[in-house]
Tab-separated table of C-alpha atoms and ligand atoms in Angstrom:
chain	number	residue	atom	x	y	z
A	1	UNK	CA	66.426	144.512	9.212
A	2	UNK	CA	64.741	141.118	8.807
A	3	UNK	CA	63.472	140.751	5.213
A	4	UNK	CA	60.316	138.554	4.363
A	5	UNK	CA	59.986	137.305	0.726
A	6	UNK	CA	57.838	135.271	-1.264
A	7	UNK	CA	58.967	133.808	-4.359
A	8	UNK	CA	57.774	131.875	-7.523
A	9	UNK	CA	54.507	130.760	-8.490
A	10	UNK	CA	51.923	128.682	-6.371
A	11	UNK	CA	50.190	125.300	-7.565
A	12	UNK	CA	46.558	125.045	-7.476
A	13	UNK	CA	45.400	121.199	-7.236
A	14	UNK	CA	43.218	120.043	-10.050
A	15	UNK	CA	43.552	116.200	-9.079
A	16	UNK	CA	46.636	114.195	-7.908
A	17	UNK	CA	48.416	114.387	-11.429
A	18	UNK	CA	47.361	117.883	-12.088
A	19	UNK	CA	47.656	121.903	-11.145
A	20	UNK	CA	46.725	125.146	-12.158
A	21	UNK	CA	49.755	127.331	-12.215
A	22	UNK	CA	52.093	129.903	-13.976
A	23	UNK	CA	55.442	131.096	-15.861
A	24	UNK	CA	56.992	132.732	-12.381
A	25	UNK	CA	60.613	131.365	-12.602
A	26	UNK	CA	60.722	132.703	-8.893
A	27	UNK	CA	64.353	134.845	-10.013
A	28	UNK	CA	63.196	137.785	-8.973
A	29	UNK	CA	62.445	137.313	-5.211
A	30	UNK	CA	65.228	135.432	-5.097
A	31	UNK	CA	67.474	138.187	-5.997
A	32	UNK	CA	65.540	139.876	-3.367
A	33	UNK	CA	66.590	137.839	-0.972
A	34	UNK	CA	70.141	137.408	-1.989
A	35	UNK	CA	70.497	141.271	-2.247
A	36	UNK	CA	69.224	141.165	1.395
A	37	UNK	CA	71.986	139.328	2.864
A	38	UNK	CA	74.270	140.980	0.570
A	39	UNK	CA	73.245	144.369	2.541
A	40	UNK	CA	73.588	143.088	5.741
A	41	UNK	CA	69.855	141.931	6.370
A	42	UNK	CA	68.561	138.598	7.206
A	43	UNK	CA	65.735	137.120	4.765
A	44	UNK	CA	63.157	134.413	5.464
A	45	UNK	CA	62.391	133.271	1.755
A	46	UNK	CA	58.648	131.437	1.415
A	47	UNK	CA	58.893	129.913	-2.140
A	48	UNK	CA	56.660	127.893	-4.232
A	49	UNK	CA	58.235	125.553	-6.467
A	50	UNK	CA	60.876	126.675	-8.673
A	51	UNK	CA	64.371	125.080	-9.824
A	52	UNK	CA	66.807	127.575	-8.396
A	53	UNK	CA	69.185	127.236	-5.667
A	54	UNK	CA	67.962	129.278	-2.677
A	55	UNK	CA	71.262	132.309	-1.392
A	56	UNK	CA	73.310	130.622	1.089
A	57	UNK	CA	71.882	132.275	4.477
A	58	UNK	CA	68.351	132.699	4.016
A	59	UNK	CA	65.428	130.736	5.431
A	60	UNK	CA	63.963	128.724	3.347
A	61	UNK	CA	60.282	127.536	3.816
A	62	UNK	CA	58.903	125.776	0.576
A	63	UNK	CA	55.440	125.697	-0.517
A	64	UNK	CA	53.265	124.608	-3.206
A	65	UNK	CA	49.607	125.471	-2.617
A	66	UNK	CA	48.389	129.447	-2.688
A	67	UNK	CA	46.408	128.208	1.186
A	68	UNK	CA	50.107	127.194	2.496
A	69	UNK	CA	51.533	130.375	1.224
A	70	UNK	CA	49.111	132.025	3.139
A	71	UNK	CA	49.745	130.280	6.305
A	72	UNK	CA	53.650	130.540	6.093
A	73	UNK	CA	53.619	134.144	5.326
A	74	UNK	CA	50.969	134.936	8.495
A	75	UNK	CA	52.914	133.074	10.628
A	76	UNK	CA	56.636	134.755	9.774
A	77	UNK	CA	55.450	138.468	8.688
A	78	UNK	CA	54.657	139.938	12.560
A	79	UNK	CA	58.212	138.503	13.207
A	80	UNK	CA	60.031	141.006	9.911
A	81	UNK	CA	60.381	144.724	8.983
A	82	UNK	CA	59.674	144.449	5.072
A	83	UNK	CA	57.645	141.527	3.564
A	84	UNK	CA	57.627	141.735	-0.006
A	85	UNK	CA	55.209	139.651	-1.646
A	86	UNK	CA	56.898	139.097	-5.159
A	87	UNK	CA	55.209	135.821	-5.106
A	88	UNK	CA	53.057	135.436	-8.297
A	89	UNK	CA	49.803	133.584	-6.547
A	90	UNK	CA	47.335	131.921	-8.573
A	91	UNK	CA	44.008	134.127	-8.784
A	92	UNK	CA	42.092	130.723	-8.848
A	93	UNK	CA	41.984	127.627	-8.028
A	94	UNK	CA	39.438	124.657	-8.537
A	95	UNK	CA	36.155	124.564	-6.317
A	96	UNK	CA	37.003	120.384	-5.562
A	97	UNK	CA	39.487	118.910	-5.919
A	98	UNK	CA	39.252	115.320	-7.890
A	99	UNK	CA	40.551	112.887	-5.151
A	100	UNK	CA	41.378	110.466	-8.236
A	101	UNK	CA	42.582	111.345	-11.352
A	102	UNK	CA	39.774	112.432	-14.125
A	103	UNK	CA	39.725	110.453	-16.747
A	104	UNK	CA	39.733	111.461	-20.196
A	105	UNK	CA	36.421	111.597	-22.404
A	106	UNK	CA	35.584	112.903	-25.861
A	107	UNK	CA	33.361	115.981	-24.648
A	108	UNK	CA	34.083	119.254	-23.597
A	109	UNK	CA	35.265	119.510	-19.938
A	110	UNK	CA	35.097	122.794	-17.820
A	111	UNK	CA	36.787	123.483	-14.063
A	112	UNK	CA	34.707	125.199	-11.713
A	113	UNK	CA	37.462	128.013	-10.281
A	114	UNK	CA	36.869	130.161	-6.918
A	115	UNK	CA	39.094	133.089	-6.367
A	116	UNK	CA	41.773	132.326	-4.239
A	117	UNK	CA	42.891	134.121	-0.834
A	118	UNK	CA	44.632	137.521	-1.457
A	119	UNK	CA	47.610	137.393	0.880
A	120	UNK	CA	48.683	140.982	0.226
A	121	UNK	CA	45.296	142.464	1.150
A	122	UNK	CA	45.100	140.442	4.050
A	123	UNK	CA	48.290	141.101	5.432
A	124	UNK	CA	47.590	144.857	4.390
A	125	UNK	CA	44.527	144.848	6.796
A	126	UNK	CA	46.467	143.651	10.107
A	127	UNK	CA	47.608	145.798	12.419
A	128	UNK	CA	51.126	145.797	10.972
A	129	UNK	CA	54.721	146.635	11.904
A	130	UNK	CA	56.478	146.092	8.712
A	131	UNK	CA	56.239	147.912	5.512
A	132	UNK	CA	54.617	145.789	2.389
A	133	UNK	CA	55.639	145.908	-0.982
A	134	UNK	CA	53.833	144.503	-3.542
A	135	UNK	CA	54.837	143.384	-7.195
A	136	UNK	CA	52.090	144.041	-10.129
A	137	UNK	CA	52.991	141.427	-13.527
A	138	UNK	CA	50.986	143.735	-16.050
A	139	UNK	CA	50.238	142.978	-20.041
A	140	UNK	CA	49.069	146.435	-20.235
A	141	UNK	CA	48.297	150.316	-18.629
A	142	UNK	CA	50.957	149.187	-16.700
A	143	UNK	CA	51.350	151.793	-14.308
A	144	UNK	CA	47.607	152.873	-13.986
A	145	UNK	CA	46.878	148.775	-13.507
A	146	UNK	CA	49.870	148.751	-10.462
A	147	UNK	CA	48.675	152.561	-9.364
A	148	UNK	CA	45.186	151.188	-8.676
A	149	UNK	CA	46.649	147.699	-7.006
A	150	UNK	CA	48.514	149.935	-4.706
A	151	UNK	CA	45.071	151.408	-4.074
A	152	UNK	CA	43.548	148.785	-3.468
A	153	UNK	CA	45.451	146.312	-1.711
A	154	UNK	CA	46.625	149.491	0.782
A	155	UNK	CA	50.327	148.057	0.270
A	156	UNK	CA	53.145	150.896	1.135
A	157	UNK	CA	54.788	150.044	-2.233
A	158	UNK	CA	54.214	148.600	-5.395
A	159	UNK	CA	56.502	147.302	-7.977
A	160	UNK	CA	55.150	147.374	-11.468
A	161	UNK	CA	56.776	145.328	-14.432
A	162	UNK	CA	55.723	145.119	-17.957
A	163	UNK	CA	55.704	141.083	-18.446
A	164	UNK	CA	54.327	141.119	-22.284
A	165	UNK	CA	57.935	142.226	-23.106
A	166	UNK	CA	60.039	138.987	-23.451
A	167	UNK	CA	62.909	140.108	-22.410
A	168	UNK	CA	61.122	141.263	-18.673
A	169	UNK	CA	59.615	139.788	-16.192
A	170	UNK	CA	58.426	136.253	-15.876
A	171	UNK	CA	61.138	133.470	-16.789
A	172	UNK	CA	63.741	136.096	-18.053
A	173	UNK	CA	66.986	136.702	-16.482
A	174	UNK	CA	66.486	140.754	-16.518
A	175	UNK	CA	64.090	143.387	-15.413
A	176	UNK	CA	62.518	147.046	-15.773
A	177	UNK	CA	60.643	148.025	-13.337
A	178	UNK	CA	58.813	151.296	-11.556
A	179	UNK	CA	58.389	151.750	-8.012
A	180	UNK	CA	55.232	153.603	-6.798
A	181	UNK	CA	55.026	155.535	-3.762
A	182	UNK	CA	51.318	156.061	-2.286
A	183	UNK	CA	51.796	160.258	-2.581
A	184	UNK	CA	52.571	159.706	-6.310
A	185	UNK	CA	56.006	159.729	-6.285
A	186	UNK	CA	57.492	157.515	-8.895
A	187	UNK	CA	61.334	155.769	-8.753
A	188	UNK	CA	62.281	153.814	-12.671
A	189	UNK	CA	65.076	151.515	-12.569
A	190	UNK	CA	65.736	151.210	-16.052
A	191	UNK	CA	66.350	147.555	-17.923
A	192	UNK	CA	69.497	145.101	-15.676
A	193	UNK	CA	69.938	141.819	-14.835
A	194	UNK	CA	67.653	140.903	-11.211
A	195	UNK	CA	70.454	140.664	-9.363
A	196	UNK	CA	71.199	144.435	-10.127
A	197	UNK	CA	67.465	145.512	-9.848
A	198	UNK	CA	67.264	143.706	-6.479
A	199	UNK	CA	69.805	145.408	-4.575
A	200	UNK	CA	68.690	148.730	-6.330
A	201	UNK	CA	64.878	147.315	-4.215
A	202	UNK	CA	66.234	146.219	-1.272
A	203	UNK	CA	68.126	149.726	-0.990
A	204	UNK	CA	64.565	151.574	-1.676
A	205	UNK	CA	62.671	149.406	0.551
A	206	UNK	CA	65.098	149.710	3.535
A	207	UNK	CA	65.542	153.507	3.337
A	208	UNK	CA	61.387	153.652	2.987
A	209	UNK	CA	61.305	151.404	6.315
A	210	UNK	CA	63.382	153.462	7.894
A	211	UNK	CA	61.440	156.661	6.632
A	212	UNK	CA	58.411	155.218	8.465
A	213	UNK	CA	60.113	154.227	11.920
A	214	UNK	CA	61.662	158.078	12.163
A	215	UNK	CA	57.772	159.760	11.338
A	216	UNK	CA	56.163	156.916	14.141
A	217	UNK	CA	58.995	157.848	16.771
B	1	C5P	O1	47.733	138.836	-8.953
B	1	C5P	P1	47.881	140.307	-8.683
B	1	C5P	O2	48.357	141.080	-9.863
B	1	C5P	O3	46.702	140.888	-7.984
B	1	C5P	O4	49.132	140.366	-7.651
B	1	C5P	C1	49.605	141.579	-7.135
B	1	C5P	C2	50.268	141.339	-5.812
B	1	C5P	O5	49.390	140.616	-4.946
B	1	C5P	C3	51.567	140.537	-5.837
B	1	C5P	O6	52.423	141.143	-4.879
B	1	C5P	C4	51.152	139.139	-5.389
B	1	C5P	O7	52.204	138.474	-4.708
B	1	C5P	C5	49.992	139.441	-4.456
B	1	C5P	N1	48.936	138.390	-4.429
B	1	C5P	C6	48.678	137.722	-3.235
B	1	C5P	N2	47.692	136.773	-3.170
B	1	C5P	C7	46.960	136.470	-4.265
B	1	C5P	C8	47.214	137.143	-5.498
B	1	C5P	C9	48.216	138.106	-5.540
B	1	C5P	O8	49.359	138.006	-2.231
B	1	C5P	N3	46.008	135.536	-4.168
């Protein structure tokens, strides 16, 4: 199967020195990927910038803004059989853009944001081939907070993490996460290192994929 993963955060330009952006050390999707190849797959990797060494074998395609994450995935998804959007896209991202650098004053300052594009929901509304996965970072109500994302984003999966527990999520090197199924159905993998929760997602998503291509023939 040919695996389609995004990875790490996105930067939002504020002005040319500047960027709105986040903690995503990008590990997890790239376990993804790795765990991919390991299975046999191929992987297309679109990454924003992180400071990890991308598995020997994928296809890398580096960007920074949320806008060129959006074009690379629309342009590679019709091509793959699971995109998994692990990505952890800015929500918002400054109405203009300074075209020089603002210049400090002694008064209070404030950004006007606008939302940015939701790639998930978009791809979600195509005409699609592949199955979608997506990831939901949550503080809190966890699994109600991914259960409604799933809703609403019509994704085929979701993976839910807790991120307000250090030693999860974001920058750390291990994971806990729950898979949700749109009928309810509900698959834990308990607390590992990425690399050992990716290739415990990779085998889920496959077997899903293939779930769907045996109920469409
Ligand atoms: O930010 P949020 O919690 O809504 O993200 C949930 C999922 O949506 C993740 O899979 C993320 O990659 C995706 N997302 C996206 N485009 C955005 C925001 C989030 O594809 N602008």
């Amino acid at each position: 199967m040919r695996f389609l993963i995004t990875a790490g955060p996105t930067r939002e330009p504020i002005d040319p020195v500047r960027y709105l952006s986040n903690r995503s050390s990008g590990k997890m999707g790239y376990a993804i990927a790795e765990a991919a190849l390991d299975a046999g797959h191929d992987a297309v990797l679109i990454s924003g910038p992180v400071d990890i060494d991308s598995p020997h074998g994928t296809k890398l395609i580096c960007v920074s803004t949320s806008d060129e994450m959006f074009e690379a995935v629309h342009r590679y998804a019709r091509f793959c059989d699971v995109v998994v959007m692990c990505a952890a896209v800015v929500d918002y991202k400054p109405a203009e853009v300074s075209p020089n650098k603002i210049k400090k004053r002694d008064q209070r300052f404030s950004l006007e944001l606008i939302p940015t594009r939701d790639i998930l929901a978009s791809l979600a509304k195509q005409d699609r081939q592949f199955l979608l996965v997506g990831f939901a970072a949550e503080t809190e109500d966890v699994e109600d907070n991914a259960r409604k994302k799933l809703r609403d984003k019509s994704c085929d999966l979701i993976v839910a993490n807790n991120v307000s527990d250090a030693r999860s999520g974001m920058e750390s090197d291990e994971n806990e996460v729950t898979v949700l199924f749109p009928s309810g159905e509900k698959k834990e993998i308990l607390r590992a290192p990425k690399k050992i929760i990716a290739r415990e997602l990779v085998k889920i998503f496959s077997n899903t994929r293939e779930k769907c291509l045996t109920k469409k023939v």
